[in-house]
PDB file of C-alpha atoms in Angstrom:
ATOM      1  CA  MET A   9      30.382-114.119 -39.523  1.00 54.00           C
ATOM      2  CA  ASP A  10      32.923-114.404 -42.284  1.00 56.00           C
ATOM      3  CA  ARG A  11      32.570-115.347 -45.910  1.00 60.00           C
ATOM      4  CA  ASN A  12      32.006-118.976 -45.141  1.00 62.00           C
ATOM      5  CA  PHE A  13      29.291-118.160 -42.744  1.00 60.00           C
ATOM      6  CA  ASN A  14      31.349-119.057 -39.742  1.00 62.00           C
ATOM      7  CA  TYR A  15      30.352-117.289 -36.502  1.00 60.00           C
ATOM      8  CA  ASP A  16      32.909-115.838 -34.135  1.00 60.00           C
ATOM      9  CA  GLN A  17      31.759-116.369 -30.616  1.00 64.00           C
ATOM     10  CA  THR A  18      34.008-113.645 -29.184  1.00 65.00           C
ATOM     11  CA  PRO A  19      31.847-110.753 -27.877  1.00 65.00           C
ATOM     12  CA  GLU A  20      32.304-107.430 -29.676  1.00 64.00           C
ATOM     13  CA  GLN A  21      32.749-104.135 -27.824  1.00 65.00           C
ATOM     14  CA  PHE A  22      31.181-100.890 -29.041  1.00 61.00           C
ATOM     15  CA  ILE A  23      32.130 -97.462 -27.735  1.00 68.00           C
ATOM     16  CA  PHE A  24      29.466 -94.666 -27.974  1.00 63.00           C
ATOM     17  CA  THR A  25      30.132 -90.983 -27.471  1.00 67.00           C
ATOM     18  CA  VAL A  26      27.056 -88.922 -26.462  1.00 61.00           C
ATOM     19  CA  ASN A  27      27.239 -85.127 -27.228  1.00 67.00           C
ATOM     20  CA  LEU A  28      24.974 -82.881 -25.140  1.00 63.00           C
ATOM     21  CA  PRO A  29      22.851 -80.193 -26.863  1.00 69.00           C
ATOM     22  CA  TRP A  30      24.604 -76.836 -27.207  1.00 64.00           C
ATOM     23  CA  TYR A  31      22.269 -75.133 -24.783  1.00 64.00           C
ATOM     24  CA  ARG A  32      23.215 -77.675 -22.112  1.00 68.00           C
ATOM     25  CA  GLU A  33      26.935 -77.341 -22.561  1.00 70.00           C
ATOM     26  CA  PRO A  34      28.704 -76.280 -19.314  1.00 73.00           C
ATOM     27  CA  ALA A  35      30.454 -73.428 -21.076  1.00 73.00           C
ATOM     28  CA  PHE A  36      27.179 -72.142 -22.430  1.00 71.00           C
ATOM     29  CA  LEU A  37      25.528 -72.507 -19.060  1.00 73.00           C
ATOM     30  CA  ALA A  38      28.420 -70.635 -17.432  1.00 79.00           C
ATOM     31  CA  MET A  39      28.258 -67.884 -20.030  1.00 80.00           C
ATOM     32  CA  SER A  40      24.508 -67.730 -19.696  1.00 78.00           C
ATOM     33  CA  SER A  41      24.812 -67.420 -15.947  1.00 81.00           C
ATOM     34  CA  VAL A  42      27.365 -64.646 -16.311  1.00 82.00           C
ATOM     35  CA  GLY A  43      25.204 -62.901 -18.898  1.00 82.00           C
ATOM     36  CA  LEU A  44      22.114 -63.198 -16.743  1.00 83.00           C
ATOM     37  CA  MET A  45      23.940 -61.823 -13.741  1.00 86.00           C
ATOM     38  CA  THR A  46      25.334 -58.989 -15.846  1.00 88.00           C
ATOM     39  CA  THR A  47      21.865 -58.207 -17.210  1.00 87.00           C
ATOM     40  CA  LEU A  48      20.381 -58.240 -13.741  1.00 86.00           C
ATOM     41  CA  LEU A  49      23.186 -55.989 -12.523  1.00 88.00           C
ATOM     42  CA  LEU A  50      22.660 -53.566 -15.408  1.00 88.00           C
ATOM     43  CA  LEU A  51      18.919 -53.640 -14.806  1.00 88.00           C
ATOM     44  CA  PHE A  52      19.501 -52.916 -11.133  1.00 87.00           C
ATOM     45  CA  LEU A  53      21.832 -50.051 -12.005  1.00 88.00           C
ATOM     46  CA  LEU A  54      19.286 -48.655 -14.456  1.00 88.00           C
ATOM     47  CA  VAL A  55      16.504 -48.889 -11.892  1.00 89.00           C
ATOM     48  CA  PHE A  56      18.731 -47.304  -9.261  1.00 87.00           C
ATOM     49  CA  ARG A  57      19.715 -44.575 -11.710  1.00 87.00           C
ATOM     50  CA  TYR A  58      16.090 -43.974 -12.613  1.00 88.00           C
ATOM     51  CA  VAL A  59      15.047 -43.772  -8.982  1.00 89.00           C
ATOM     52  CA  LYS A  60      17.903 -41.408  -8.244  1.00 89.00           C
ATOM     53  CA  LEU A  61      17.054 -39.210 -11.219  1.00 89.00           C
ATOM     54  CA  GLU A  62      13.395 -39.251 -10.240  1.00 88.00           C
ATOM     55  CA  HIS A  63      14.393 -38.142  -6.758  1.00 88.00           C
ATOM     56  CA  LEU A  64      16.575 -35.364  -8.167  1.00 89.00           C
ATOM     57  CA  VAL A  65      13.769 -34.272 -10.481  1.00 89.00           C
ATOM     58  CA  ASN A  66      11.371 -34.144  -7.541  1.00 89.00           C
ATOM     59  CA  LEU A  67      13.868 -32.103  -5.539  1.00 90.00           C
ATOM     60  CA  ARG A  68      14.421 -29.724  -8.449  1.00 90.00           C
ATOM     61  CA  THR A  69      10.680 -29.459  -8.969  1.00 89.00           C
ATOM     62  CA  GLN A  70      10.173 -28.611  -5.309  1.00 89.00           C
ATOM     63  CA  LYS A  71      12.929 -26.013  -5.472  1.00 89.00           C
ATOM     64  CA  LEU A  72      11.450 -24.530  -8.637  1.00 89.00           C
ATOM     65  CA  ASN A  73       8.015 -24.420  -7.055  1.00 88.00           C
ATOM     66  CA  GLN A  74       9.483 -22.717  -4.008  1.00 88.00           C
ATOM     67  CA  ALA A  75      11.368 -20.285  -6.235  1.00 89.00           C
ATOM     68  CA  ASN A  76       8.203 -19.545  -8.227  1.00 87.00           C
ATOM     69  CA  LEU A  77       6.288 -19.033  -5.008  1.00 87.00           C
ATOM     70  CA  GLN A  78       9.005 -16.704  -3.740  1.00 88.00           C
ATOM     71  CA  LEU A  79       9.003 -14.815  -7.042  1.00 88.00           C
ATOM     72  CA  SER A  80       5.240 -14.483  -6.864  1.00 85.00           C
ATOM     73  CA  GLN A  81       5.476 -13.159  -3.331  1.00 85.00           C
ATOM     74  CA  ASP A  82       8.286 -10.815  -4.332  1.00 84.00           C
ATOM     75  CA  ALA A  83       6.222  -9.615  -7.302  1.00 83.00           C
ATOM     76  CA  VAL A  84       3.270  -8.929  -5.028  1.00 83.00           C
ATOM     77  CA  GLN A  85       5.514  -7.105  -2.559  1.00 82.00           C
ATOM     78  CA  LEU A  86       7.108  -5.153  -5.402  1.00 81.00           C
ATOM     79  CA  ARG A  87       3.702  -4.195  -6.716  1.00 76.00           C
ATOM     80  CA  GLU A  88       2.609  -3.100  -3.255  1.00 78.00           C
ATOM     81  CA  ALA A  89       5.840  -1.127  -2.891  1.00 75.00           C
ATOM     82  CA  GLU A  90       5.226   0.563  -6.251  1.00 70.00           C
ATOM     83  CA  ILE A  91       1.700   1.487  -5.189  1.00 68.00           C
ATOM     84  CA  LYS A  92       3.019   2.885  -1.909  1.00 73.00           C
ATOM     85  CA  LEU A  93       5.758   4.734  -3.778  1.00 69.00           C
ATOM     86  CA  ARG A  94       3.255   6.337  -6.136  1.00 64.00           C
ATOM     87  CA  GLY A  95       1.135   7.318  -3.161  1.00 66.00           C
ATOM     88  CA  MET A  96       4.164   8.773  -1.397  1.00 72.00           C
ATOM     89  CA  SER A  97       5.143  10.608  -4.577  1.00 66.00           C
ATOM     90  CA  SER A  98       1.689  12.144  -4.834  1.00 64.00           C
ATOM     91  CA  GLU A  99       1.708  13.077  -1.167  1.00 73.00           C
ATOM     92  CA  LEU A 100       5.206  14.522  -1.534  1.00 73.00           C
ATOM     93  CA  THR A 101       4.109  16.613  -4.510  1.00 68.00           C
ATOM     94  CA  ILE A 102       1.186  17.995  -2.544  1.00 71.00           C
ATOM     95  CA  ALA A 103       3.310  18.595   0.563  1.00 78.00           C
ATOM     96  CA  GLU A 104       5.975  20.344  -1.507  1.00 77.00           C
ATOM     97  CA  GLU A 105       3.385  22.579  -3.134  1.00 74.00           C
ATOM     98  CA  ARG A 106       1.824  23.395   0.208  1.00 78.00           C
ATOM     99  CA  GLU A 107       5.215  24.526   1.469  1.00 84.00           C
ATOM    100  CA  ARG A 108       5.611  26.601  -1.677  1.00 78.00           C
ATOM    101  CA  ARG A 109       2.249  28.209  -1.014  1.00 77.00           C
ATOM    102  CA  LYS A 110       3.262  28.942   2.569  1.00 82.00           C
ATOM    103  CA  ILE A 111       6.493  30.579   1.399  1.00 85.00           C
ATOM    104  CA  ALA A 112       4.630  32.567  -1.262  1.00 79.00           C
ATOM    105  CA  SER A 113       2.037  33.660   1.283  1.00 81.00           C
ATOM    106  CA  PHE A 114       4.789  34.633   3.713  1.00 82.00           C
ATOM    107  CA  LEU A 115       6.564  36.723   1.067  1.00 82.00           C
ATOM    108  CA  HIS A 116       3.289  38.390   0.118  1.00 77.00           C
ATOM    109  CA  ASP A 117       2.205  39.122   3.688  1.00 81.00           C
ATOM    110  CA  THR A 118       5.578  40.346   4.952  1.00 84.00           C
ATOM    111  CA  ILE A 119       7.970  41.653   2.319  1.00 84.00           C
ATOM    112  CA  GLY A 120       5.185  42.502  -0.117  1.00 82.00           C
ATOM    113  CA  HIS A 121       3.226  44.466   2.446  1.00 84.00           C
ATOM    114  CA  THR A 122       6.392  46.134   3.749  1.00 86.00           C
ATOM    115  CA  LEU A 123       7.383  47.280   0.276  1.00 84.00           C
ATOM    116  CA  ALA A 124       3.849  48.495  -0.399  1.00 85.00           C
ATOM    117  CA  LEU A 125       3.971  50.485   2.849  1.00 86.00           C
ATOM    118  CA  CYS A 126       7.375  51.891   1.880  1.00 86.00           C
ATOM    119  CA  LYS A 127       5.967  52.986  -1.464  1.00 83.00           C
ATOM    120  CA  LEU A 128       3.087  54.739   0.312  1.00 84.00           C
ATOM    121  CA  LYS A 129       5.457  56.454   2.749  1.00 82.00           C
ATOM    122  CA  ILE A 130       7.703  57.564  -0.112  1.00 82.00           C
ATOM    123  CA  SER A 131       4.746  59.039  -1.953  1.00 81.00           C
ATOM    124  CA  ARG A 132       3.757  61.037   1.114  1.00 80.00           C
ATOM    125  CA  PHE A 133       7.335  62.106   1.759  1.00 79.00           C
ATOM    126  CA  LYS A 134       7.660  63.198  -1.866  1.00 75.00           C
ATOM    127  CA  LYS A 135       4.916  65.806  -1.370  1.00 76.00           C
ATOM    128  CA  ASN A 136       6.829  67.466   1.479  1.00 75.00           C
ATOM    129  CA  CYS A 137      10.375  67.287   0.134  1.00 75.00           C
ATOM    130  CA  SER A 138      12.254  70.072  -1.580  1.00 72.00           C
ATOM    131  CA  ASP A 139      12.668  70.283  -5.328  1.00 70.00           C
ATOM    132  CA  ASP A 140      16.310  69.188  -5.215  1.00 71.00           C
ATOM    133  CA  GLN A 141      15.259  65.944  -3.487  1.00 75.00           C
ATOM    134  CA  VAL A 142      12.495  64.987  -5.909  1.00 77.00           C
ATOM    135  CA  ASP A 143      14.797  63.155  -8.321  1.00 78.00           C
ATOM    136  CA  GLN A 144      16.278  61.051  -5.537  1.00 81.00           C
ATOM    137  CA  ILE A 145      12.825  60.300  -4.119  1.00 81.00           C
ATOM    138  CA  GLU A 146      11.559  59.268  -7.548  1.00 83.00           C
ATOM    139  CA  GLU A 147      14.582  57.012  -7.993  1.00 83.00           C
ATOM    140  CA  ILE A 148      13.924  55.385  -4.600  1.00 84.00           C
ATOM    141  CA  SER A 149      10.245  55.029  -5.541  1.00 83.00           C
ATOM    142  CA  SER A 150      11.234  53.388  -8.832  1.00 86.00           C
ATOM    143  CA  PHE A 151      13.468  50.898  -7.003  1.00 85.00           C
ATOM    144  CA  THR A 152      10.635  50.147  -4.607  1.00 85.00           C
ATOM    145  CA  GLU A 153       8.145  49.541  -7.419  1.00 86.00           C
ATOM    146  CA  GLN A 154      10.657  47.259  -9.151  1.00 86.00           C
ATOM    147  CA  SER A 155      11.142  45.324  -5.905  1.00 87.00           C
ATOM    148  CA  ILE A 156       7.368  44.938  -5.558  1.00 84.00           C
ATOM    149  CA  GLU A 157       7.163  43.589  -9.120  1.00 83.00           C
ATOM    150  CA  ASP A 158      10.059  41.218  -8.437  1.00 84.00           C
ATOM    151  CA  ILE A 159       8.387  39.929  -5.284  1.00 83.00           C
ATOM    152  CA  HIS A 160       5.141  39.355  -7.181  1.00 79.00           C
ATOM    153  CA  SER A 161       7.067  37.531  -9.906  1.00 79.00           C
ATOM    154  CA  ILE A 162       8.840  35.344  -7.337  1.00 82.00           C
ATOM    155  CA  ILE A 163       5.539  34.558  -5.633  1.00 80.00           C
ATOM    156  CA  PHE A 164       3.977  33.487  -8.934  1.00 76.00           C
ATOM    157  CA  GLN A 165       7.023  31.402  -9.809  1.00 75.00           C
ATOM    158  CA  ILE A 166       7.019  29.656  -6.441  1.00 78.00           C
ATOM    159  CA  SER A 167       3.293  28.950  -6.336  1.00 76.00           C
ATOM    160  CA  PRO A 168       0.999  30.720  -8.804  1.00 79.00           C
ATOM    161  CA  PRO A 169      -2.337  31.483  -7.076  1.00 80.00           C
ATOM    162  CA  VAL A 170      -4.096  31.222 -10.424  1.00 81.00           C
ATOM    163  CA  LEU A 171      -3.486  27.439 -10.370  1.00 82.00           C
ATOM    164  CA  TYR A 172      -5.733  27.097  -7.304  1.00 80.00           C
ATOM    165  CA  GLU A 173      -8.100  29.964  -7.913  1.00 81.00           C
ATOM    166  CA  LEU A 174      -8.918  29.411 -11.590  1.00 81.00           C
ATOM    167  CA  GLY A 175      -7.839  25.827 -12.302  1.00 84.00           C
ATOM    168  CA  PHE A 176      -5.276  24.038 -14.441  1.00 86.00           C
ATOM    169  CA  ASP A 177      -6.331  25.258 -17.889  1.00 88.00           C
ATOM    170  CA  ARG A 178      -6.431  28.939 -16.903  1.00 88.00           C
ATOM    171  CA  ALA A 179      -3.113  28.558 -15.077  1.00 88.00           C
ATOM    172  CA  VAL A 180      -1.458  27.186 -18.226  1.00 91.00           C
ATOM    173  CA  LYS A 181      -2.875  30.070 -20.268  1.00 92.00           C
ATOM    174  CA  TRP A 182      -1.480  32.512 -17.711  1.00 89.00           C
ATOM    175  CA  LEU A 183       1.904  30.758 -17.844  1.00 91.00           C
ATOM    176  CA  VAL A 184       1.942  30.958 -21.649  1.00 93.00           C
ATOM    177  CA  ASP A 185       1.126  34.683 -21.567  1.00 92.00           C
ATOM    178  CA  GLU A 186       3.847  35.312 -18.998  1.00 88.00           C
ATOM    179  CA  TYR A 187       6.521  33.555 -21.070  1.00 90.00           C
ATOM    180  CA  GLN A 188       5.458  35.255 -24.278  1.00 92.00           C
ATOM    181  CA  GLU A 189       5.652  38.661 -22.659  1.00 90.00           C
ATOM    182  CA  GLN A 190       8.822  38.046 -20.698  1.00 87.00           C
ATOM    183  CA  TYR A 191      10.880  36.219 -23.350  1.00 89.00           C
ATOM    184  CA  GLN A 192       9.343  37.523 -26.595  1.00 91.00           C
ATOM    185  CA  ILE A 193       8.613  34.015 -27.849  1.00 92.00           C
ATOM    186  CA  SER A 194       5.480  32.920 -29.722  1.00 95.00           C
ATOM    187  CA  ILE A 195       3.611  30.145 -27.910  1.00 94.00           C
ATOM    188  CA  GLN A 196       0.442  28.666 -29.394  1.00 95.00           C
ATOM    189  CA  TYR A 197      -1.594  26.930 -26.718  1.00 94.00           C
ATOM    190  CA  ASN A 198      -4.351  24.513 -27.657  1.00 92.00           C
ATOM    191  CA  ALA A 199      -6.510  22.604 -25.178  1.00 88.00           C
ATOM    192  CA  SER A 200      -8.541  20.373 -27.480  1.00 77.00           C
ATOM    193  CA  ASN A 201     -10.598  18.818 -24.710  1.00 73.00           C
ATOM    194  CA  VAL A 202     -12.016  19.994 -21.418  1.00 60.00           C
ATOM    195  CA  ILE A 203      -9.475  18.710 -18.875  1.00 60.00           C
ATOM    196  CA  GLU A 204     -11.092  19.886 -15.634  1.00 64.00           C
ATOM    197  CA  PRO A 205     -11.345  18.766 -12.946  1.00 73.00           C
ATOM    198  CA  VAL A 206      -7.813  17.488 -12.388  1.00 74.00           C
ATOM    199  CA  PRO A 207      -6.778  15.934  -9.029  1.00 79.00           C
ATOM    200  CA  GLU A 208      -4.583  18.269  -7.004  1.00 78.00           C
ATOM    201  CA  ASP A 209      -1.392  16.210  -7.114  1.00 78.00           C
ATOM    202  CA  ARG A 210      -1.691  15.681 -10.885  1.00 83.00           C
ATOM    203  CA  LYS A 211      -2.581  19.326 -11.442  1.00 84.00           C
ATOM    204  CA  ILE A 212       0.544  20.447  -9.601  1.00 83.00           C
ATOM    205  CA  LEU A 213       2.757  17.887 -11.364  1.00 85.00           C
ATOM    206  CA  LEU A 214       1.432  18.712 -14.864  1.00 89.00           C
ATOM    207  CA  PHE A 215       1.824  22.430 -14.317  1.00 89.00           C
ATOM    208  CA  GLN A 216       5.404  21.945 -13.102  1.00 86.00           C
ATOM    209  CA  ILE A 217       6.178  19.746 -16.118  1.00 90.00           C
ATOM    210  CA  ILE A 218       4.838  22.307 -18.593  1.00 92.00           C
ATOM    211  CA  ARG A 219       6.728  25.088 -16.846  1.00 89.00           C
ATOM    212  CA  GLU A 220       9.949  23.031 -16.872  1.00 88.00           C
ATOM    213  CA  LEU A 221       9.565  22.265 -20.586  1.00 91.00           C
ATOM    214  CA  LEU A 222       9.035  25.950 -21.398  1.00 92.00           C
ATOM    215  CA  VAL A 223      12.028  26.892 -19.247  1.00 89.00           C
ATOM    216  CA  ASN A 224      14.168  24.377 -21.167  1.00 87.00           C
ATOM    217  CA  ILE A 225      13.060  25.866 -24.483  1.00 90.00           C
ATOM    218  CA  VAL A 226      13.843  29.407 -23.346  1.00 90.00           C
ATOM    219  CA  LYS A 227      17.234  28.452 -21.886  1.00 86.00           C
ATOM    220  CA  HIS A 228      18.506  25.932 -24.435  1.00 84.00           C
ATOM    221  CA  ALA A 229      16.453  25.644 -27.617  1.00 86.00           C
ATOM    222  CA  GLN A 230      16.845  29.176 -28.998  1.00 88.00           C
ATOM    223  CA  ALA A 231      13.372  28.787 -30.491  1.00 91.00           C
ATOM    224  CA  SER A 232      11.073  31.516 -31.782  1.00 92.00           C
ATOM    225  CA  GLU A 233       7.872  29.452 -31.981  1.00 94.00           C
ATOM    226  CA  VAL A 234       6.393  26.884 -29.629  1.00 95.00           C
ATOM    227  CA  HIS A 235       3.263  24.767 -29.993  1.00 96.00           C
ATOM    228  CA  LEU A 236       1.752  23.506 -26.756  1.00 95.00           C
ATOM    229  CA  GLN A 237      -1.100  21.014 -26.897  1.00 94.00           C
ATOM    230  CA  VAL A 238      -2.895  19.594 -23.872  1.00 92.00           C
ATOM    231  CA  GLU A 239      -5.599  16.962 -24.190  1.00 90.00           C
ATOM    232  CA  ARG A 240      -7.412  14.662 -21.798  1.00 87.00           C
ATOM    233  CA  LYS A 241      -8.351  11.210 -23.094  1.00 85.00           C
ATOM    234  CA  ASN A 242      -8.583   7.632 -21.834  1.00 84.00           C
ATOM    235  CA  GLY A 243      -8.026   8.643 -18.236  1.00 84.00           C
ATOM    236  CA  SER A 244      -4.757  10.480 -18.959  1.00 88.00           C
ATOM    237  CA  VAL A 245      -3.550  13.957 -19.823  1.00 90.00           C
ATOM    238  CA  HIS A 246      -1.494  14.094 -23.014  1.00 93.00           C
ATOM    239  CA  ILE A 247       0.931  16.987 -23.396  1.00 93.00           C
ATOM    240  CA  LYS A 248       2.890  17.716 -26.558  1.00 94.00           C
ATOM    241  CA  VAL A 249       5.421  20.542 -26.816  1.00 95.00           C
ATOM    242  CA  GLN A 250       7.010  21.344 -30.188  1.00 94.00           C
ATOM    243  CA  ASP A 251       9.588  24.031 -30.915  1.00 95.00           C
ATOM    244  CA  ASN A 252      11.582  25.214 -33.930  1.00 93.00           C
ATOM    245  CA  GLY A 253      14.827  25.515 -31.986  1.00 90.00           C
ATOM    246  CA  LYS A 254      18.293  24.123 -32.578  1.00 89.00           C
ATOM    247  CA  GLY A 255      17.422  20.609 -31.362  1.00 85.00           C
ATOM    248  CA  PHE A 256      19.841  18.098 -29.892  1.00 81.00           C
ATOM    249  CA  ARG A 257      21.081  14.531 -30.381  1.00 79.00           C
ATOM    250  CA  VAL A 258      18.653  12.052 -28.872  1.00 73.00           C
ATOM    251  CA  GLU A 259      21.331   9.330 -28.610  1.00 70.00           C
ATOM    252  CA  GLN A 260      22.985  11.476 -25.943  1.00 66.00           C
ATOM    253  CA  ILE A 261      19.713  11.782 -24.130  1.00 59.00           C
ATOM    254  CA  GLU A 262      20.950  10.715 -20.702  1.00 55.00           C
ATOM    255  CA  GLU A 263      23.381  13.615 -20.628  1.00 55.00           C
ATOM    256  CA  GLU A 264      20.720  15.923 -21.991  1.00 49.00           C
ATOM    257  CA  PHE A 265      18.317  14.800 -19.257  1.00 52.00           C
ATOM    258  CA  LYS A 266      20.677  15.975 -16.545  1.00 53.00           C
ATOM    259  CA  GLY A 267      21.293  19.263 -18.283  1.00 48.00           C
ATOM    260  CA  TYR A 268      17.745  20.072 -19.304  1.00 54.00           C
ATOM    261  CA  GLY A 269      15.825  18.837 -16.272  1.00 65.00           C
ATOM    262  CA  LEU A 270      14.101  16.142 -18.328  1.00 73.00           C
ATOM    263  CA  PHE A 271      15.557  13.440 -16.106  1.00 73.00           C
ATOM    264  CA  SER A 272      13.586  14.782 -13.136  1.00 75.00           C
ATOM    265  CA  ILE A 273      10.415  14.920 -15.252  1.00 80.00           C
ATOM    266  CA  ARG A 274      10.804  11.306 -16.357  1.00 80.00           C
ATOM    267  CA  GLN A 275      11.396  10.158 -12.772  1.00 77.00           C
ATOM    268  CA  ARG A 276       8.248  11.912 -11.563  1.00 79.00           C
ATOM    269  CA  LEU A 277       6.226  10.398 -14.397  1.00 84.00           C
ATOM    270  CA  GLN A 278       7.534   6.908 -13.635  1.00 80.00           C
ATOM    271  CA  TYR A 279       6.143   7.163 -10.118  1.00 78.00           C
ATOM    272  CA  ILE A 280       2.609   7.553 -11.541  1.00 81.00           C
ATOM    273  CA  GLU A 281       3.153   5.123 -14.461  1.00 83.00           C
ATOM    274  CA  GLY A 282       3.384   7.955 -16.945  1.00 89.00           C
ATOM    275  CA  SER A 283       5.708   8.297 -19.935  1.00 90.00           C
ATOM    276  CA  LEU A 284       7.996  10.802 -21.628  1.00 89.00           C
ATOM    277  CA  GLU A 285       9.025  10.593 -25.286  1.00 90.00           C
ATOM    278  CA  ILE A 286      11.550  12.862 -26.997  1.00 88.00           C
ATOM    279  CA  HIS A 287      12.123  13.376 -30.691  1.00 89.00           C
ATOM    280  CA  SER A 288      14.753  15.854 -31.781  1.00 87.00           C
ATOM    281  CA  GLN A 289      17.170  16.538 -34.614  1.00 86.00           C
ATOM    282  CA  ILE A 290      19.916  19.101 -34.928  1.00 87.00           C
ATOM    283  CA  ASN A 291      18.545  22.336 -36.428  1.00 87.00           C
ATOM    284  CA  LEU A 292      15.072  20.785 -36.816  1.00 88.00           C
ATOM    285  CA  GLY A 293      13.647  21.468 -33.392  1.00 90.00           C
ATOM    286  CA  SER A 294      12.258  19.087 -30.807  1.00 91.00           C
ATOM    287  CA  THR A 295       8.998  17.383 -29.884  1.00 93.00           C
ATOM    288  CA  ILE A 296       8.375  16.200 -26.352  1.00 92.00           C
ATOM    289  CA  SER A 297       5.301  14.107 -25.532  1.00 94.00           C
ATOM    290  CA  VAL A 298       4.083  13.459 -22.011  1.00 93.00           C
ATOM    291  CA  VAL A 299       1.361  11.052 -20.903  1.00 93.00           C
ATOM    292  CA  ALA A 300       0.261  11.286 -17.277  1.00 90.00           C
ATOM    293  CA  PRO A 301      -2.550   9.167 -15.783  1.00 89.00           C
ATOM    294  CA  ILE A 302      -4.850  11.278 -13.646  1.00 80.00           C
ATOM    295  CA  GLU A 303      -7.602   8.935 -12.498  1.00 65.00           C
ATOM    296  CA  SER A 304      -5.606   7.675  -9.501  1.00 51.00           C
ATOM    297  CA  GLY A 305      -4.584  11.049  -8.177  1.00 45.00           C
ATOM    298  CA  ILE A 306      -5.124  12.140  -4.599  1.00 43.00           C
ATOM    299  CA  SER A 307      -8.149  14.327  -4.147  1.00 40.00           C
ATOM    300  CA  ASN A 308      -8.005  17.944  -3.164  1.00 41.00           C
ATOM    301  CA  GLU A 309      -9.116  17.105   0.303  1.00 37.00           C
TER     302      GLU A 309
END
């Protein structure tokens, strides 16, 4: 229709362009497909990784459980070995002391008796000898008496009979008296608690420890006074030895152990779960403390 209201009968053509929604675009669908596949792939990889890690964790857990079980078994075996070792140590101490007693008895019954017989023969011979031979006979008799005293001293050092006849406390008192007389050193002995009876293996070990400590003081400490305290409490015997000697450097204790015999003492105490503590300063003396359990000792039988 124009301005004059004339109609044109020629058909008109219209061209329409239809745009799809963005979420239906081929590019978007392609990208979505790629993204979905990538997500699924990543999810699969994560699941696979998780399963693999879970498997590794299970394997590690099994190995750890096996290792813990093995450690537990090893700990039990170690404990059993320690118990056997302590038992063997106690038996060895008793066996060693029995051999000492045999040797001491042999010396007493053979050499001791022979020397005593020689002394008797010399005394009889002295009555019938001439005056010019008396001095020589007396000299021989003096040598014989000295030999008898030496044999008795050796016997008591090897295995003092007083330890078995009178007990631990009396044996320590005898040992203290012997060292005071022999080495002119003042030793104050104090047993603040009744410590009898003591099992045989512990009695032997404690006596040897006290003797070794006194020997160390006499040989190395250059002390004039010693305080020895022995006490029984809480199922253990506590020994403390103090001296006013020259002392030594505790930081060099390993070397001192080998020189003073303390290393052997500590080893013996470790077998029975005992302890040894040392406190010492140069020119200020030393204090040695020993704790030895006695309730688990082997009986005298």
